[in-house]
Structures are given as structure tokens and as C-alpha cells.
mmCIF file of C-alpha atoms in Angstrom:
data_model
loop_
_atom_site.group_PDB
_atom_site.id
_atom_site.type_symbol
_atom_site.label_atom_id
_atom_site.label_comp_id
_atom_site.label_asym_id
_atom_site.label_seq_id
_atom_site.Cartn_x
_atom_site.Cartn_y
_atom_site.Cartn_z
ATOM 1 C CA UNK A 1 41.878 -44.184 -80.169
ATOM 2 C CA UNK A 2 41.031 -45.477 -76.265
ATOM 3 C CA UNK A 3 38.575 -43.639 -75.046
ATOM 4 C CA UNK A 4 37.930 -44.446 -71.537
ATOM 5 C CA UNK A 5 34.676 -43.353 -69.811
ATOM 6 C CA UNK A 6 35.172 -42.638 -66.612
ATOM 7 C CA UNK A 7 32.192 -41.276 -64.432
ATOM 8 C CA UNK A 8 33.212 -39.486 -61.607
ATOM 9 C CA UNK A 9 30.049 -39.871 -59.963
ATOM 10 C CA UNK A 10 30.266 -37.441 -56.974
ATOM 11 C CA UNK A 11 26.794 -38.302 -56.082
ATOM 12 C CA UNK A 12 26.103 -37.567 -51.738
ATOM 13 C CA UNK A 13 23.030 -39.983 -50.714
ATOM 14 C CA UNK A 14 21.895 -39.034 -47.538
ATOM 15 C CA UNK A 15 21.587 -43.098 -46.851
ATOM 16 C CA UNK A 16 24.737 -44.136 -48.119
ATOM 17 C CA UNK A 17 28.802 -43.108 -48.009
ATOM 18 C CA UNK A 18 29.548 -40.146 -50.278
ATOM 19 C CA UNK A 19 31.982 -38.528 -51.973
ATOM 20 C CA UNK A 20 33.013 -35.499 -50.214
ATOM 21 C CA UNK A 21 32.068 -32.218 -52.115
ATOM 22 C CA UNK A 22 35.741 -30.938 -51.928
ATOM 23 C CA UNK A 23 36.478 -33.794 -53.951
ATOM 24 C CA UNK A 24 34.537 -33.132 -56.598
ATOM 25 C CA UNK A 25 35.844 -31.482 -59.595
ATOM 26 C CA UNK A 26 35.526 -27.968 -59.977
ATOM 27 C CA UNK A 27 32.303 -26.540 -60.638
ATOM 28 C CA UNK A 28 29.507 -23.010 -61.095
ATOM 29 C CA UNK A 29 29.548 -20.428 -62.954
ATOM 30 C CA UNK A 30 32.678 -18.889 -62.081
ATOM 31 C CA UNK A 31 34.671 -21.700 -63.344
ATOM 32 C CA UNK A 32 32.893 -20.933 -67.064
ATOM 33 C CA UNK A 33 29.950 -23.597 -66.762
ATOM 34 C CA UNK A 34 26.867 -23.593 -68.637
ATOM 35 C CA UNK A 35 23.467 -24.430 -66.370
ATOM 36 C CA UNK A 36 20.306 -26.140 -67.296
ATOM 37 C CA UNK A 37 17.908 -22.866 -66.294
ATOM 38 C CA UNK A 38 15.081 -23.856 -63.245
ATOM 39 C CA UNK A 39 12.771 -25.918 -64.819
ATOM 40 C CA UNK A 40 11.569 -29.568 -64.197
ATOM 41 C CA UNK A 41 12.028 -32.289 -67.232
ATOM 42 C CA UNK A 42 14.811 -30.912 -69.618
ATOM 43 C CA UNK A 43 17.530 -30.894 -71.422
ATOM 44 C CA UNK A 44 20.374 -29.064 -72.401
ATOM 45 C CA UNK A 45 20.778 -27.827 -76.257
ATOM 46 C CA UNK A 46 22.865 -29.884 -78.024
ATOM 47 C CA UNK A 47 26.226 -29.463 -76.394
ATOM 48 C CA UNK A 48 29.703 -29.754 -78.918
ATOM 49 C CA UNK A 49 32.512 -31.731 -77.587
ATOM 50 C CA UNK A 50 36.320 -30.495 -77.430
ATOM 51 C CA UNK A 51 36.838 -34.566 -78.398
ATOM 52 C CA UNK A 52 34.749 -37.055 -79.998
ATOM 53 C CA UNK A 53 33.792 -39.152 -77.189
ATOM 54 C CA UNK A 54 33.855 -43.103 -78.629
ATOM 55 C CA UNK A 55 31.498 -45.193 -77.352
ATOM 56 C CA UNK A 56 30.056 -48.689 -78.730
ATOM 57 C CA UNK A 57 32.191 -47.991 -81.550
ATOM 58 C CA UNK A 58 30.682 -44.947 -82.843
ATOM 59 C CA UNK A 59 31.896 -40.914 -82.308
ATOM 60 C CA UNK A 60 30.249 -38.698 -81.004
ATOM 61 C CA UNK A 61 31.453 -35.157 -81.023
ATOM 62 C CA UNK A 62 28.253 -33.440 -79.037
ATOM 63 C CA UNK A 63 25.756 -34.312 -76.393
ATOM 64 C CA UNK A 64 22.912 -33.324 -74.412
ATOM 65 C CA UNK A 65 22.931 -32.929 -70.724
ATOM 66 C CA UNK A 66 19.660 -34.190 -69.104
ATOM 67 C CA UNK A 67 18.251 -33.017 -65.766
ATOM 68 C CA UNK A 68 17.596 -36.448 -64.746
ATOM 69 C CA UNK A 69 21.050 -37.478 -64.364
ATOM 70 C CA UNK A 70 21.869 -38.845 -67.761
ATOM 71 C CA UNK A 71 24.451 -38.008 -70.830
ATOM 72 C CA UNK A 72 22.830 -38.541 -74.251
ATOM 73 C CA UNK A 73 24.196 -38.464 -77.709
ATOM 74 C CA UNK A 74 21.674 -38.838 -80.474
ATOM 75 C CA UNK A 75 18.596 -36.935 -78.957
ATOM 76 C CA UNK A 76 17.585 -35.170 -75.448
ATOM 77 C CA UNK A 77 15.657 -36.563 -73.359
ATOM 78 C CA UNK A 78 13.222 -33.893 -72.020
ATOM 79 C CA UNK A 79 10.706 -36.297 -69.244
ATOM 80 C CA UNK A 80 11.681 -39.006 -66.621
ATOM 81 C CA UNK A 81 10.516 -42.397 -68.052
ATOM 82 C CA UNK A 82 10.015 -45.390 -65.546
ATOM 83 C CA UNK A 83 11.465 -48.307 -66.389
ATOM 84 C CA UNK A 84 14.781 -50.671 -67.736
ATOM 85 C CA UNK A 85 17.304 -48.129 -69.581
ATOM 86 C CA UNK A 86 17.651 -50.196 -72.181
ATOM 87 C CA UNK A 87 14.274 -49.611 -73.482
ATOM 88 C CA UNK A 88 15.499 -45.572 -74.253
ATOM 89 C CA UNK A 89 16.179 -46.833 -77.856
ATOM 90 C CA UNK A 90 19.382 -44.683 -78.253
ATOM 91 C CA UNK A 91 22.882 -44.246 -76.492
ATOM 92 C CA UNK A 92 23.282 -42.649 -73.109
ATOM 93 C CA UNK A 93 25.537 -42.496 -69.794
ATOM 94 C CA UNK A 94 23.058 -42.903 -66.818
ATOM 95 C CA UNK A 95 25.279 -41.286 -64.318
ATOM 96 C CA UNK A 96 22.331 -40.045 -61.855
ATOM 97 C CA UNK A 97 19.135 -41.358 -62.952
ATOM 98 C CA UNK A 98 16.981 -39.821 -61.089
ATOM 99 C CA UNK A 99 13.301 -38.290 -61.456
ATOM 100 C CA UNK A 100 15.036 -34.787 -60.336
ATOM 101 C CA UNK A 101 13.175 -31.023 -60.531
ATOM 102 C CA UNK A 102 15.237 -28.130 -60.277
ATOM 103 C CA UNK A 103 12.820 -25.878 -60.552
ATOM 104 C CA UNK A 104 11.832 -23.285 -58.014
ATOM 105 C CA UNK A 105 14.368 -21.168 -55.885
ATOM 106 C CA UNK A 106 15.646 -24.052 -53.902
ATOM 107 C CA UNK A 107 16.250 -26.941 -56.882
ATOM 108 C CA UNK A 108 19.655 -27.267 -57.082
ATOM 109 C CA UNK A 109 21.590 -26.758 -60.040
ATOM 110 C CA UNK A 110 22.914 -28.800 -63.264
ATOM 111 C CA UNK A 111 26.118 -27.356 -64.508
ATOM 112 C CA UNK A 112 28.309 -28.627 -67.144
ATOM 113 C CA UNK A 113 31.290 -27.913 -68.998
ATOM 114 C CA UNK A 114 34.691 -29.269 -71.376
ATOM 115 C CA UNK A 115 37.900 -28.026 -69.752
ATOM 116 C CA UNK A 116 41.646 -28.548 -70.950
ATOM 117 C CA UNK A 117 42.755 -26.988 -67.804
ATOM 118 C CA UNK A 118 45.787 -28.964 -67.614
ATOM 119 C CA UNK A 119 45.618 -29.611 -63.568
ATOM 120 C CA UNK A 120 42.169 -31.217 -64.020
ATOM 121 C CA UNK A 121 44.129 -33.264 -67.144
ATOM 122 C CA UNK A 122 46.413 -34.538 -65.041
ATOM 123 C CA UNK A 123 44.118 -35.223 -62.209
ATOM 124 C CA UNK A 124 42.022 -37.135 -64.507
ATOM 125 C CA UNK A 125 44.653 -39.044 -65.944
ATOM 126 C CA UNK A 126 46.082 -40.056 -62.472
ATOM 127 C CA UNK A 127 43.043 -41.715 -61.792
ATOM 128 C CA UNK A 128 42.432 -43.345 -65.047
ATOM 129 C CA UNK A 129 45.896 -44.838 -64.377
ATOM 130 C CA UNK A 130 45.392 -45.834 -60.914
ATOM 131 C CA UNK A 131 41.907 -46.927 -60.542
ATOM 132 C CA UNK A 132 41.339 -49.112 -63.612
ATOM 133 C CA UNK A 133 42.739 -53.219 -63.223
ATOM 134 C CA UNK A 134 44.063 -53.104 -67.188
ATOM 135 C CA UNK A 135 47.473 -51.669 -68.076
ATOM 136 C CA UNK A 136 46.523 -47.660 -68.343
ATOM 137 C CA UNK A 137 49.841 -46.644 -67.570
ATOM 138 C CA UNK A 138 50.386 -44.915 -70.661
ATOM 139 C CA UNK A 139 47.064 -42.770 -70.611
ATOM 140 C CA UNK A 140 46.376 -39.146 -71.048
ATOM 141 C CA UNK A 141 43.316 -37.152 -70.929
ATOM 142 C CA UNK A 142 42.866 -35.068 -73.806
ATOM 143 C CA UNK A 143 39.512 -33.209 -72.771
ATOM 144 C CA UNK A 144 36.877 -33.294 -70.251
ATOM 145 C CA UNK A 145 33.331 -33.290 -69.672
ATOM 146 C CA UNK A 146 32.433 -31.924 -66.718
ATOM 147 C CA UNK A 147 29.078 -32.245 -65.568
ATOM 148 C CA UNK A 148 27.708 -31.989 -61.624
ATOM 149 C CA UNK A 149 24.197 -32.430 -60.723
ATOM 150 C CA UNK A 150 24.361 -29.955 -57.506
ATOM 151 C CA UNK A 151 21.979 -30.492 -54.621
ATOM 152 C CA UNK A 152 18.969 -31.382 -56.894
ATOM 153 C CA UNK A 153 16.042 -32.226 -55.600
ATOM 154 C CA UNK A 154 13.296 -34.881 -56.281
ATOM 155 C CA UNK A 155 10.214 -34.106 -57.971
ATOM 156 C CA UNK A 156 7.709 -31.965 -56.333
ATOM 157 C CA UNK A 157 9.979 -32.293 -52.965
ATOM 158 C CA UNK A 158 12.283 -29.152 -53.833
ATOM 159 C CA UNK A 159 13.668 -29.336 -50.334
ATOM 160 C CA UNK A 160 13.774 -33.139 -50.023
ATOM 161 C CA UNK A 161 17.205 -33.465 -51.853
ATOM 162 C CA UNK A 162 19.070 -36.506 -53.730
ATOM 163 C CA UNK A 163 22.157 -33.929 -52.178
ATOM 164 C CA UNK A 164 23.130 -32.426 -49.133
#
């Protein structure tokens, strides 16, 4: 089975380009999302999987969603650590890595999700196909996970966001 990561890091620095927010896939509550609640240094419960994602040759059918801008599979990681990644001991996606706090009213928000909606499927798969210098041409998305660190903050500096 291919399994493909591919991290569609919607990330808006206010010193670099970004990715425009309407590009981004969709995301909040009221498209069914769970949320980390407001506090600084967490992670999500363990989170099942539609799919087993495969990744350095093991599956992994869950996942924890970290407010620091990282997908884990074998433990959360509940504090920001300084630091090379490699010295986390156990598998992860650093997507956003970040020393983020969404606590407070003005945080920001980490939602996440798996969708089959078959528009997002195909949207996925489109850019699996197109974006990627191997032969992908035969590549469909069974599943995704859906995760969107939403104008988060950095620590102590609520208002000073990663975000715009």
C-alpha cells in the first residue's frame, strides 16, 4: 500500500509568502472538527484514523495532535522541547513546530479532523498527482487528516501571532 504524506502546510508567516486562507482546506467546528480546548502545552487524546497511515514502514491507525505544530503516533507530546527533532525518540510529522499557546480568549485555535468527503478526495488526489516528480498518476486518496493550526499565537504573546 503507497501511502503518500502530503502536508498541506497552509502556514501564513507574517515575514514570508503564504498560502492564502481560502486555499486552505476546510476547517471549524461546523465542518465536524474536534479542537484542542485553550490551554498552553498539549495534546490531543489519542485520535483513531479512518486509514492506517504507513510511515517508516510501520502502521499506524491513530495519532495525537500536538499544539505545537506536530503529528505524533506512539505518544503525545504535552511541552515544547528546544532542540534537533530527532532527539524526540519516537515518530512524528513536524508540520508547524512552533512553541505556540492557545490559551486565553485570543489564542487561536487547533482543529482537526478525517473526512471522506469525496470533493476534498479528489482535491487531494489532484495534487498528489500533480505536484509530486514520480509517476502518481494512478493515485487516490482514501482518507484524510485534516488538521489546521488557526491563528495561534506564540507563547506568552497571545496577540503576537505565527498567523494573520
Amino acid at each position: 500500500m503507497l501511502f503518500v504524506c502530503y502536508c498541506f502546510c497552509a502556514i501564513l508567516f507574517a515575514q514570508i509568502g503564504a498560502v492564502p486562507k481560502q486555499n486552505f482546506y476546510p476547517f471549524g467546528r461546523h465542518h465536524g472538527d474536534h479542537s484542542l480546548p485553550p490551554n498552553d502545552d498539549q495534546s490531543s487524546d489519542e485520535f483513531q484514523l479512518l486509514d492506517s497511515i504507513h510511515f517508516y514502514g510501520k502502521a499506524y491507525r491513530s495519532v495525537y495532535i500536538n499544539e505545537n505544530g506536530m503529528i505524533s503516533f506512539d505518544t503525545d507530546f504535552n511541552s515544547y522541547r528546544t532542540g534537533e527533532l530527532i532527539d524526540f525518540g519516537h515518530p512524528l510529522i513536524a508540520i508547524f513546530y512552533a512553541d505556540v499557546d492557545i490559551s486565553g480568549p485570543h489564542g487561536g485555535h487547533v482543529y482537526y479532523r478525517t473526512s471522506q468527503d469525496p470533493e476534498l478526495l479528489k482535491t487531494s488526489s489532484d495534487l498528489i498527482r500533480n505536484k509530486f516528480h514520480w509517476d502518481a498518476s494512478d493515485y487516490e486518496a482514501k482518507s484524510l487528516l485534516i488538521v489546521t493550526w488557526d491563528r495561534v499565537g506564540s507563547y506568552q504573546r497571545h496577540n503576537d501571532r505565527y498567523q494573520k
